[in-house]
Short mmCIF file of C-alpha atoms in Angstrom, two decimals:
data_model
loop_
_atom_site.label_atom_id
_atom_site.label_comp_id
_atom_site.label_asym_id
_atom_site.label_seq_id
_atom_site.Cartn_x
_atom_site.Cartn_y
_atom_site.Cartn_z
CA MET A 1 7.07 35.05 -1.05
CA ASP A 2 9.40 35.20 -4.07
CA ASN A 3 9.45 37.94 -6.64
CA PHE A 4 7.33 38.30 -9.72
CA ASN A 5 7.53 35.74 -12.52
CA THR A 6 8.95 32.93 -10.38
CA TYR A 7 6.40 30.39 -11.57
CA GLN A 8 7.35 30.34 -15.23
CA THR A 9 7.35 26.89 -16.82
CA PRO A 10 10.86 25.33 -16.73
CA LEU A 11 12.73 25.20 -20.03
CA SER A 12 12.85 21.39 -20.05
CA SER A 13 9.06 21.18 -20.07
CA ARG A 14 8.99 21.76 -23.81
CA TYR A 15 10.54 18.31 -24.26
CA ALA A 16 8.40 16.50 -21.66
CA SER A 17 5.04 14.82 -22.20
CA LYS A 18 2.08 17.16 -22.44
CA GLU A 19 0.56 15.92 -19.20
CA MET A 20 3.78 16.37 -17.22
CA ALA A 21 4.44 19.78 -18.75
CA HIS A 22 0.89 20.86 -17.92
CA LEU A 23 1.19 19.58 -14.35
CA PHE A 24 3.93 22.09 -13.57
CA SER A 25 2.55 24.91 -15.70
CA PRO A 26 1.45 28.25 -14.20
CA ALA A 27 -2.09 27.58 -15.44
CA ASN A 28 -2.37 24.36 -13.46
CA ARG A 29 -0.62 25.79 -10.41
CA PHE A 30 -2.99 28.70 -10.06
CA TYR A 31 -6.02 26.55 -10.90
CA THR A 32 -4.95 24.28 -8.03
CA TRP A 33 -4.60 27.24 -5.68
CA ARG A 34 -8.14 28.28 -6.50
CA LYS A 35 -9.40 24.73 -5.94
CA LEU A 36 -7.72 24.69 -2.54
CA TRP A 37 -9.32 28.01 -1.62
CA LEU A 38 -12.66 26.58 -2.72
CA ASN A 39 -12.16 23.45 -0.61
CA LEU A 40 -11.28 25.57 2.41
CA ALA A 41 -14.39 27.74 1.96
CA ILE A 42 -16.65 24.69 1.53
CA ALA A 43 -15.29 23.09 4.71
CA GLU A 44 -15.48 26.32 6.70
CA ARG A 45 -19.09 26.87 5.61
CA GLU A 46 -20.00 23.28 6.47
CA LEU A 47 -18.61 23.80 9.98
CA GLY A 48 -20.67 26.93 10.55
CA LEU A 49 -18.77 29.98 9.33
CA PRO A 50 -21.03 32.54 7.62
CA ILE A 51 -19.93 32.00 4.05
CA PRO A 52 -22.75 32.56 1.52
CA GLU A 53 -23.62 29.89 -1.05
CA GLU A 54 -23.18 32.53 -3.75
CA ALA A 55 -19.52 32.83 -2.81
CA ILE A 56 -19.04 29.08 -3.18
CA GLU A 57 -20.79 29.05 -6.55
CA GLN A 58 -18.78 31.94 -7.92
CA MET A 59 -15.56 30.25 -6.85
CA LYS A 60 -16.62 26.94 -8.43
CA HIS A 61 -17.31 28.61 -11.77
CA ASN A 62 -14.06 30.56 -11.96
CA LEU A 63 -11.33 28.02 -11.21
CA GLU A 64 -9.69 28.41 -14.62
CA LEU A 65 -7.71 31.61 -15.20
CA THR A 66 -8.23 33.60 -18.39
CA PRO A 67 -5.38 35.49 -20.07
CA GLU A 68 -6.84 38.69 -18.67
CA GLN A 69 -6.65 37.28 -15.13
CA PHE A 70 -3.04 36.29 -15.63
CA ASP A 71 -2.32 39.90 -16.59
CA ILE A 72 -4.15 41.19 -13.51
CA ALA A 73 -2.21 38.81 -11.26
CA ALA A 74 1.12 39.75 -12.84
CA LYS A 75 0.50 43.46 -12.33
CA GLU A 76 -0.66 42.92 -8.76
CA GLU A 77 2.34 40.74 -7.93
CA LYS A 78 4.72 43.29 -9.36
CA LYS A 79 3.14 45.88 -7.12
CA ARG A 80 2.75 43.80 -3.94
CA ARG A 81 5.81 41.53 -4.39
CA HIS A 82 3.68 38.65 -3.08
CA ASP A 83 2.43 35.96 -5.42
CA VAL A 84 -0.26 34.45 -3.19
CA MET A 85 -1.85 37.76 -2.30
CA ALA A 86 -1.78 38.76 -5.96
CA HIS A 87 -3.84 35.69 -6.77
CA VAL A 88 -6.17 36.14 -3.81
CA TYR A 89 -6.97 39.57 -5.23
CA THR A 90 -7.31 38.26 -8.80
CA PHE A 91 -9.66 35.45 -7.75
CA GLY A 92 -11.80 38.00 -5.95
CA THR A 93 -12.29 40.03 -9.13
CA VAL A 94 -14.16 37.14 -10.77
CA ALA A 95 -15.77 35.83 -7.56
CA PRO A 96 -16.73 39.11 -5.83
CA ALA A 97 -19.13 37.42 -3.41
CA ALA A 98 -16.14 35.45 -2.11
CA ALA A 99 -13.57 38.26 -2.14
CA GLY A 100 -13.80 38.74 1.61
CA ILE A 101 -13.44 35.08 2.57
CA ILE A 102 -10.87 33.74 0.09
CA HIS A 103 -7.86 32.43 2.07
CA LEU A 104 -9.76 32.89 5.35
CA GLY A 105 -7.52 31.90 8.27
CA ALA A 106 -4.87 30.48 5.97
CA THR A 107 -1.20 31.21 5.45
CA SER A 108 0.46 31.29 2.02
CA CYS A 109 1.77 27.77 2.48
CA TYR A 110 -1.79 26.51 2.67
CA VAL A 111 -1.95 26.87 -1.11
CA THR A 112 1.72 26.65 -2.10
CA ASP A 113 2.62 23.57 -0.05
CA ASN A 114 -0.63 21.69 -0.45
CA ALA A 115 -0.49 22.35 -4.18
CA ASP A 116 3.06 21.01 -4.31
CA LEU A 117 1.96 17.81 -2.60
CA ILE A 118 -0.80 17.42 -5.16
CA PHE A 119 1.70 17.93 -7.98
CA LEU A 120 4.18 15.48 -6.46
CA ARG A 121 1.56 12.77 -6.12
CA THR A 122 0.17 13.33 -9.60
CA GLY A 123 3.65 13.45 -11.09
CA LEU A 124 4.52 10.15 -9.43
CA ASP A 125 1.34 8.67 -10.91
CA TYR A 126 2.44 9.79 -14.37
CA LEU A 127 5.93 8.34 -13.92
CA ILE A 128 4.55 5.02 -12.68
CA ARG A 129 2.46 4.69 -15.82
CA SER A 130 5.22 5.68 -18.24
CA LEU A 131 7.79 3.51 -16.47
CA SER A 132 5.42 0.56 -16.77
CA VAL A 133 5.24 1.10 -20.52
CA LEU A 134 9.04 1.15 -20.74
CA ILE A 135 9.31 -2.06 -18.74
CA SER A 136 6.72 -3.69 -21.00
CA ARG A 137 8.69 -2.72 -24.10
CA LEU A 138 11.96 -4.06 -22.72
CA ALA A 139 10.21 -7.24 -21.57
CA SER A 140 9.11 -7.89 -25.16
CA PHE A 141 12.70 -7.38 -26.30
CA ALA A 142 14.00 -9.76 -23.63
CA GLY A 143 11.49 -12.40 -24.63
CA GLN A 144 12.34 -12.06 -28.32
CA TYR A 145 16.07 -12.58 -27.72
CA ARG A 146 15.81 -14.92 -24.72
CA ASP A 147 18.10 -17.56 -26.27
CA LEU A 148 20.37 -15.58 -28.60
CA PRO A 149 23.90 -16.26 -27.27
CA THR A 150 26.16 -13.26 -26.82
CA LEU A 151 29.54 -12.72 -25.27
CA GLY A 152 29.33 -11.69 -21.64
CA PHE A 153 31.70 -9.11 -20.20
CA THR A 154 33.15 -8.68 -16.73
CA HIS A 155 35.53 -5.75 -16.25
CA TYR A 156 34.63 -5.13 -19.92
CA GLN A 157 36.75 -8.18 -20.73
CA PRO A 158 35.32 -11.27 -22.50
CA ALA A 159 33.61 -13.60 -20.04
CA GLN A 160 31.23 -16.54 -20.20
CA LEU A 161 28.37 -16.34 -22.64
CA THR A 162 24.97 -15.01 -21.73
CA THR A 163 22.04 -14.13 -24.01
CA VAL A 164 20.84 -10.82 -25.38
CA GLY A 165 17.53 -11.36 -23.62
CA LYS A 166 19.12 -12.26 -20.29
CA ARG A 167 21.18 -9.06 -20.37
CA ALA A 168 17.97 -7.09 -20.91
CA THR A 169 16.42 -8.67 -17.81
CA LEU A 170 19.20 -7.08 -15.76
CA TRP A 171 18.02 -3.69 -17.00
CA ILE A 172 14.38 -4.53 -16.36
CA GLN A 173 15.03 -5.74 -12.82
CA GLU A 174 16.48 -2.38 -11.84
CA LEU A 175 13.53 -0.60 -13.43
CA LEU A 176 11.17 -2.84 -11.45
CA TRP A 177 12.89 -1.71 -8.27
CA ASP A 178 12.46 1.89 -9.42
CA LEU A 179 8.78 1.22 -10.06
CA ARG A 180 8.43 -0.21 -6.54
CA ASN A 181 10.26 2.74 -4.98
CA ILE A 182 8.23 5.35 -6.85
CA LYS A 183 5.01 3.61 -5.82
CA ARG A 184 6.15 3.63 -2.20
CA ALA A 185 6.91 7.34 -2.35
CA ARG A 186 3.50 8.04 -3.88
CA ASP A 187 1.61 5.92 -1.36
CA ASP A 188 3.46 7.54 1.56
CA LEU A 189 2.54 11.09 0.56
CA GLY A 190 0.23 12.93 2.90
CA PHE A 191 -1.32 16.41 2.87
CA ARG A 192 -0.16 19.48 4.76
CA GLY A 193 -3.77 20.33 5.44
CA VAL A 194 -4.98 23.32 7.43
CA LYS A 195 -2.27 24.15 9.95
CA GLY A 196 -1.86 27.95 10.07
CA THR A 197 1.19 30.17 10.06
CA THR A 198 3.48 28.15 12.34
CA GLY A 199 1.55 24.91 12.34
CA THR A 200 -0.39 25.60 15.57
CA GLN A 201 -3.78 26.23 13.86
CA ALA A 202 -4.16 29.33 16.06
CA SER A 203 -5.95 31.37 13.38
CA PHE A 204 -8.51 28.64 12.81
CA LEU A 205 -9.03 28.17 16.54
CA ALA A 206 -9.87 31.87 16.69
CA LEU A 207 -12.29 31.55 13.75
CA PHE A 208 -14.16 28.77 15.52
CA ASP A 209 -14.18 30.47 18.91
CA GLY A 210 -11.82 28.03 20.56
CA ASP A 211 -13.61 24.88 19.37
CA HIS A 212 -10.74 22.40 18.99
CA ALA A 213 -13.01 19.68 17.59
CA LYS A 214 -14.11 21.90 14.73
CA VAL A 215 -10.53 22.82 13.87
CA GLU A 216 -9.61 19.16 13.75
CA GLU A 217 -12.65 18.43 11.60
CA LEU A 218 -11.74 21.32 9.28
CA ASP A 219 -8.31 19.77 8.72
CA LYS A 220 -9.87 16.41 7.92
CA LEU A 221 -12.55 17.85 5.62
CA VAL A 222 -10.11 19.87 3.53
CA THR A 223 -7.77 16.90 3.32
CA THR A 224 -10.60 14.67 2.06
CA LEU A 225 -11.90 17.29 -0.38
CA SER A 226 -8.38 17.57 -1.79
CA GLY A 227 -8.19 13.82 -2.44
CA PHE A 228 -5.80 12.71 0.30
CA SER A 229 -6.41 9.97 2.84
CA TYR A 230 -4.49 11.68 5.63
CA ALA A 231 -2.71 14.88 6.60
CA TYR A 232 0.65 15.04 8.33
CA PRO A 233 -0.13 15.16 12.07
CA VAL A 234 2.23 18.06 12.74
CA THR A 235 3.81 20.65 10.47
CA SER A 236 5.54 23.96 10.81
CA GLN A 237 4.56 26.72 8.40
CA THR A 238 5.51 24.27 5.65
CA TYR A 239 5.36 20.54 5.34
CA SER A 240 8.75 19.05 6.20
CA ARG A 241 11.17 19.42 3.32
CA LYS A 242 12.30 15.88 4.11
CA ILE A 243 9.23 14.84 2.12
CA ASP A 244 10.91 16.28 -0.99
CA VAL A 245 13.96 14.16 -0.17
CA ASP A 246 11.80 11.04 -0.01
CA VAL A 247 10.15 11.86 -3.34
CA LEU A 248 13.29 12.77 -5.26
CA SER A 249 15.26 9.79 -3.95
CA PRO A 250 13.52 7.19 -6.16
CA LEU A 251 13.76 9.57 -9.11
CA ALA A 252 17.51 9.85 -8.60
CA SER A 253 17.68 6.07 -8.35
CA LEU A 254 15.76 5.84 -11.62
CA GLY A 255 18.41 8.14 -13.10
CA ALA A 256 21.11 5.68 -12.07
CA SER A 257 19.23 2.79 -13.71
CA ALA A 258 18.69 4.76 -16.89
CA HIS A 259 22.35 5.78 -17.04
CA LYS A 260 23.48 2.17 -16.70
CA ILE A 261 21.11 0.97 -19.45
CA ALA A 262 22.09 3.75 -21.83
CA THR A 263 25.79 3.19 -21.13
CA ASP A 264 25.45 -0.51 -21.94
CA LEU A 265 23.77 0.42 -25.22
CA ARG A 266 26.53 2.89 -26.05
CA LEU A 267 29.13 0.18 -25.50
CA LEU A 268 27.12 -2.30 -27.57
CA ALA A 269 26.89 0.28 -30.36
CA ASN A 270 30.67 0.50 -30.38
CA LEU A 271 30.80 -3.30 -30.66
CA LYS A 272 28.22 -3.09 -33.47
CA GLU A 273 26.15 -5.78 -31.76
CA VAL A 274 23.08 -3.74 -30.79
CA GLU A 275 22.16 -0.24 -31.93
CA GLU A 276 19.54 2.29 -30.98
CA PRO A 277 17.16 3.54 -33.71
CA PHE A 278 18.86 5.48 -36.49
CA GLU A 279 16.77 7.34 -39.07
CA SER A 280 17.44 6.91 -42.77
CA THR A 281 18.24 10.62 -43.11
CA GLN A 282 20.00 11.00 -39.75
CA ILE A 283 23.56 12.37 -39.74
CA GLY A 284 25.98 10.99 -37.19
CA SER A 285 28.80 13.45 -37.78
CA SER A 286 29.28 16.61 -39.83
CA ALA A 287 32.72 15.37 -40.87
CA MET A 288 32.58 11.57 -40.71
CA ALA A 289 29.65 10.58 -42.88
CA TYR A 290 29.80 6.90 -41.93
CA LYS A 291 29.20 7.46 -38.23
CA ARG A 292 26.12 6.23 -36.35
CA ASN A 293 26.48 7.88 -32.98
CA PRO A 294 24.22 6.62 -30.14
CA MET A 295 22.79 10.08 -29.65
CA ARG A 296 19.62 9.04 -27.84
CA SER A 297 21.53 6.93 -25.32
CA GLU A 298 23.98 9.78 -24.81
CA ARG A 299 21.04 12.09 -24.17
CA VAL A 300 19.71 9.68 -21.54
CA CYS A 301 23.10 9.63 -19.79
CA SER A 302 23.30 13.41 -19.87
CA LEU A 303 19.83 13.93 -18.41
CA ALA A 304 20.18 11.06 -15.95
CA ARG A 305 23.20 12.76 -14.39
CA HIS A 306 21.12 15.91 -13.96
CA LEU A 307 18.33 13.87 -12.38
CA MET A 308 20.67 12.21 -9.90
CA VAL A 309 22.18 15.54 -8.83
CA LEU A 310 18.80 17.19 -8.16
CA HIS A 311 18.32 14.92 -5.17
CA GLN A 312 21.25 16.68 -3.51
CA ASN A 313 19.31 19.95 -3.68
CA ALA A 314 16.44 18.44 -1.73
CA LEU A 315 18.82 17.07 0.90
CA MET A 316 20.54 20.41 1.38
CA THR A 317 17.27 22.33 1.47
CA SER A 318 15.84 19.99 4.10
CA SER A 319 18.94 20.31 6.26
CA VAL A 320 18.89 24.11 6.51
CA GLN A 321 15.26 24.82 7.39
CA TRP A 322 15.48 26.91 10.56
CA PHE A 323 12.84 26.32 13.20
CA GLU A 324 9.35 26.75 11.66
CA ARG A 325 10.68 27.71 8.19
CA THR A 326 12.99 29.96 6.18
CA LEU A 327 12.36 31.26 2.70
CA ASP A 328 15.62 30.08 1.18
CA ASP A 329 13.85 26.86 0.29
CA SER A 330 11.31 28.48 -2.00
CA ALA A 331 13.19 29.59 -5.11
CA ASN A 332 15.28 26.41 -5.04
CA ARG A 333 12.23 24.12 -4.84
CA ARG A 334 10.43 25.95 -7.62
CA ILE A 335 13.28 24.87 -9.88
CA THR A 336 14.25 21.53 -8.37
CA LEU A 337 10.87 19.81 -8.03
CA PRO A 338 9.52 20.50 -11.53
CA GLU A 339 12.90 19.81 -13.12
CA ALA A 340 13.16 16.44 -11.37
CA PHE A 341 9.80 15.28 -12.69
CA LEU A 342 10.22 16.77 -16.14
CA THR A 343 13.69 15.24 -16.45
CA ALA A 344 12.52 11.83 -15.25
CA ASP A 345 9.69 12.01 -17.76
CA ILE A 346 12.07 12.79 -20.62
CA VAL A 347 14.52 10.05 -19.57
CA ILE A 348 11.75 7.44 -19.55
CA SER A 349 10.26 8.54 -22.86
CA THR A 350 13.68 8.57 -24.53
CA LEU A 351 14.41 5.06 -23.25
CA GLN A 352 11.00 3.97 -24.51
CA ASN A 353 11.85 5.33 -27.94
CA ILE A 354 15.16 3.48 -27.88
CA SER A 355 13.58 0.23 -26.71
CA GLU A 356 11.01 0.35 -29.50
CA GLY A 357 13.66 0.50 -32.21
CA LEU A 358 16.60 -1.53 -30.95
CA VAL A 359 18.45 -3.27 -33.77
CA VAL A 360 20.30 -6.52 -33.00
CA TYR A 361 23.02 -7.87 -35.33
CA PRO A 362 23.23 -11.65 -34.72
CA LYS A 363 26.03 -12.21 -37.24
CA VAL A 364 28.28 -9.64 -35.58
CA ILE A 365 27.49 -11.21 -32.22
CA ALA A 366 28.27 -14.70 -33.59
CA ARG A 367 31.58 -13.53 -35.04
CA ARG A 368 32.69 -12.10 -31.72
CA ILE A 369 31.67 -15.30 -29.96
CA ALA A 370 33.73 -17.29 -32.51
CA GLN A 371 36.77 -15.17 -31.69
CA GLU A 372 36.58 -15.86 -27.97
CA LEU A 373 34.76 -19.16 -27.57
CA PRO A 374 37.72 -21.43 -28.40
CA PHE A 375 39.51 -20.23 -25.27
CA MET A 376 36.34 -20.62 -23.17
CA ALA A 377 35.77 -24.12 -24.53
CA THR A 378 39.15 -25.45 -23.38
CA GLU A 379 37.71 -26.79 -20.12
CA ASN A 380 35.05 -28.69 -22.09
CA VAL A 381 37.78 -30.12 -24.33
CA ILE A 382 39.81 -31.25 -21.32
CA MET A 383 36.78 -32.93 -19.75
CA ALA A 384 35.96 -34.67 -23.03
CA ILE A 385 39.51 -36.08 -23.24
CA VAL A 386 39.28 -37.34 -19.67
CA LYS A 387 35.97 -39.06 -20.44
CA LYS A 388 37.74 -40.85 -23.29
CA GLY A 389 40.40 -42.17 -20.88
CA GLY A 390 42.96 -39.36 -21.14
CA ASP A 391 44.99 -37.79 -18.35
CA ARG A 392 43.63 -34.47 -17.08
CA GLN A 393 47.02 -32.86 -16.35
CA GLU A 394 48.48 -33.92 -19.69
CA ALA A 395 45.42 -32.61 -21.54
CA HIS A 396 45.66 -29.33 -19.60
CA GLU A 397 49.28 -28.84 -20.63
CA LYS A 398 48.51 -29.59 -24.28
CA ILE A 399 45.67 -27.04 -24.27
CA ARG A 400 47.81 -24.47 -22.46
CA VAL A 401 50.52 -24.59 -25.10
CA LEU A 402 48.09 -24.49 -28.02
CA SER A 403 46.15 -21.63 -26.40
CA GLN A 404 49.30 -19.52 -26.07
CA GLU A 405 50.17 -20.17 -29.69
CA ALA A 406 46.65 -19.12 -30.78
CA ALA A 407 46.79 -16.04 -28.55
CA TYR A 408 50.04 -15.02 -30.25
CA GLN A 409 48.29 -15.22 -33.61
CA VAL A 410 45.51 -12.95 -32.37
CA LYS A 411 47.42 -10.42 -30.29
CA GLN A 412 50.77 -10.17 -32.05
CA LEU A 413 49.87 -10.86 -35.68
CA GLY A 414 46.27 -9.60 -35.74
CA LEU A 415 44.99 -12.88 -37.15
CA GLU A 416 41.88 -14.92 -36.32
CA ASN A 417 41.77 -17.28 -33.36
CA ASP A 418 42.92 -20.65 -34.77
CA LEU A 419 42.91 -22.67 -31.54
CA ILE A 420 40.34 -25.16 -32.84
CA ALA A 421 42.37 -25.72 -36.01
CA ARG A 422 45.45 -26.40 -33.86
CA ILE A 423 43.49 -28.88 -31.74
CA GLN A 424 42.25 -30.62 -34.89
CA ALA A 425 45.81 -30.86 -36.22
CA ASP A 426 47.19 -32.42 -33.02
CA PRO A 427 46.93 -36.26 -32.97
CA TYR A 428 46.61 -36.17 -29.18
CA PHE A 429 43.02 -34.98 -29.59
CA ASP A 430 41.98 -37.64 -32.13
CA PRO A 431 39.57 -39.32 -29.65
CA ILE A 432 37.34 -36.20 -29.43
CA LYS A 433 37.71 -34.56 -32.85
CA GLY A 434 34.30 -35.82 -33.84
CA ASP A 435 32.83 -34.04 -30.81
CA LEU A 436 34.46 -30.65 -31.36
CA GLU A 437 31.48 -29.11 -33.17
CA THR A 438 29.20 -30.02 -30.28
CA LEU A 439 31.73 -28.87 -27.73
CA MET A 440 31.91 -25.49 -29.51
CA ASP A 441 28.14 -24.93 -29.84
CA PRO A 442 27.42 -21.52 -28.24
CA GLN A 443 24.07 -22.81 -27.00
CA SER A 444 25.88 -25.16 -24.65
CA PHE A 445 27.56 -22.19 -22.94
CA ILE A 446 24.53 -20.08 -22.00
CA GLY A 447 23.43 -22.19 -19.05
CA ARG A 448 19.88 -21.46 -17.93
CA ALA A 449 19.76 -17.97 -19.41
CA PRO A 450 16.67 -18.63 -21.61
CA GLU A 451 14.83 -20.29 -18.74
CA GLN A 452 15.81 -17.45 -16.42
CA VAL A 453 14.33 -14.96 -18.89
CA ASP A 454 11.08 -16.93 -19.08
CA GLY A 455 10.82 -17.26 -15.32
CA PHE A 456 11.67 -13.63 -14.67
CA LEU A 457 9.09 -12.32 -17.14
CA LYS A 458 6.37 -14.61 -15.80
CA GLU A 459 7.05 -14.43 -12.08
CA TRP A 460 8.23 -10.85 -11.70
CA VAL A 461 7.41 -8.61 -14.65
CA GLU A 462 3.87 -9.79 -15.31
CA PRO A 463 2.76 -9.42 -11.66
CA ALA A 464 4.40 -5.99 -11.41
CA LEU A 465 2.45 -4.78 -14.44
CA ALA A 466 -0.80 -6.60 -13.63
CA ASP A 467 -2.49 -3.56 -12.08
CA ALA A 468 -5.46 -2.49 -14.21
CA ASP A 469 -4.27 1.12 -14.40
CA LEU A 470 -0.84 0.05 -15.64
CA GLN A 471 -2.33 -2.35 -18.16
CA ASP A 472 -4.49 0.52 -19.41
CA ALA A 473 -1.38 2.70 -19.78
CA ILE A 474 0.38 -0.05 -21.74
CA ARG A 475 -2.62 -0.59 -24.03
CA LYS A 476 -2.99 3.12 -24.73
CA SER A 477 0.70 3.83 -25.20
CA VAL A 478 1.93 4.72 -28.64
CA LYS A 479 5.43 4.66 -30.01
CA VAL A 480 7.47 7.63 -28.90
CA GLU A 481 8.89 9.66 -31.75
CA LEU A 482 11.87 11.80 -30.81
CA SER A 483 13.78 14.43 -32.68
CA VAL A 484 17.46 13.49 -32.71
#
């Protein structure tokens, strides 16, 4: 196994939630190893191996490591250069009746790999709950601004109007897909189980004097005791590293969703239409005192890129596992797997903090609409003229000329868009001048956006969050406070 001190808590854990940080902590890792050794001993005793009850009891009462035991394990690992054997020895010092049977028949990957699968499944559970809270927060925002018109953008150029709430549903929909994908990954996870050094279960077959049925039952018992519904039918020394690929894939996809949301918010901050939370004492720039930089959204983008890249590690590691296993996966996975979960956790919590303090500026939004809407309304004006008996081609030419004149005012002279004033001054448009205010109402340009928001929240978001566990997470969630 790897050298001493390879299971230190990753640096990013200090910024993650307490539960996620604890999940990948040395304390929880070695507690889980001990629980797996206990489960193995219980199952082996149940199937007839001569393991005394006293050994089981001593193991049960010493699952948590004390600081003194950590010191013993560290010294032993430094001497033996083998982490698992160091902890087998350390466990035996506090459970002496079990010292001779701890790890009986097992290979190191019995504890390391099975523990990793437990951590992956638990970590996915945590992310599902926190992602549900984020979706709930954004759903409230979408509902609040369901019918507030805002300028849409395609190619980051002014396009037809949408609403602030409708735009938020685009973010939520991607997060719903992430929620679905993470659930799928969690539900697909199996257990490595009791497979032996190269996956043949030879050592356990020897322990049970060639009784294949008992070896199969041992695998099932340990799997059940460890909380899994099934074990992978075949493994090598390790579980297939393709499992890590399957787990990190939805996390990388979540990173892409988060990056897109945070980028939209950064662009909106530049437009001064929507801003992330900004504290009263927060400083945006050491030189430019007026600045309100979207620091939280920038942080999300930064971490999301890291999260997306980590998936590549899992792919490469899976692709280079020779035959029954090579050890070049180990050090990489001890960094990659915790970092992926810790980073995903931070990304979600930061987005939650942003979503809970988003500030919308309707007057700024309305001003930008007023600058662009006259051009977008030209088709409505043409249709109105036609309805009054006018000629469509003649009306089109009139509007084309006036639009170019107004565009000159905006682009060449830096003035406001005066297209409507030009239309009002042209006698040709006398038949519809009384209708211009209605024709220019932003609400008439948002289509079914409000109804789409309502339908999406009711038919898609509510069912996705209806699970009792997710509702419990939403009820118990508190506002996330972040240091900027």
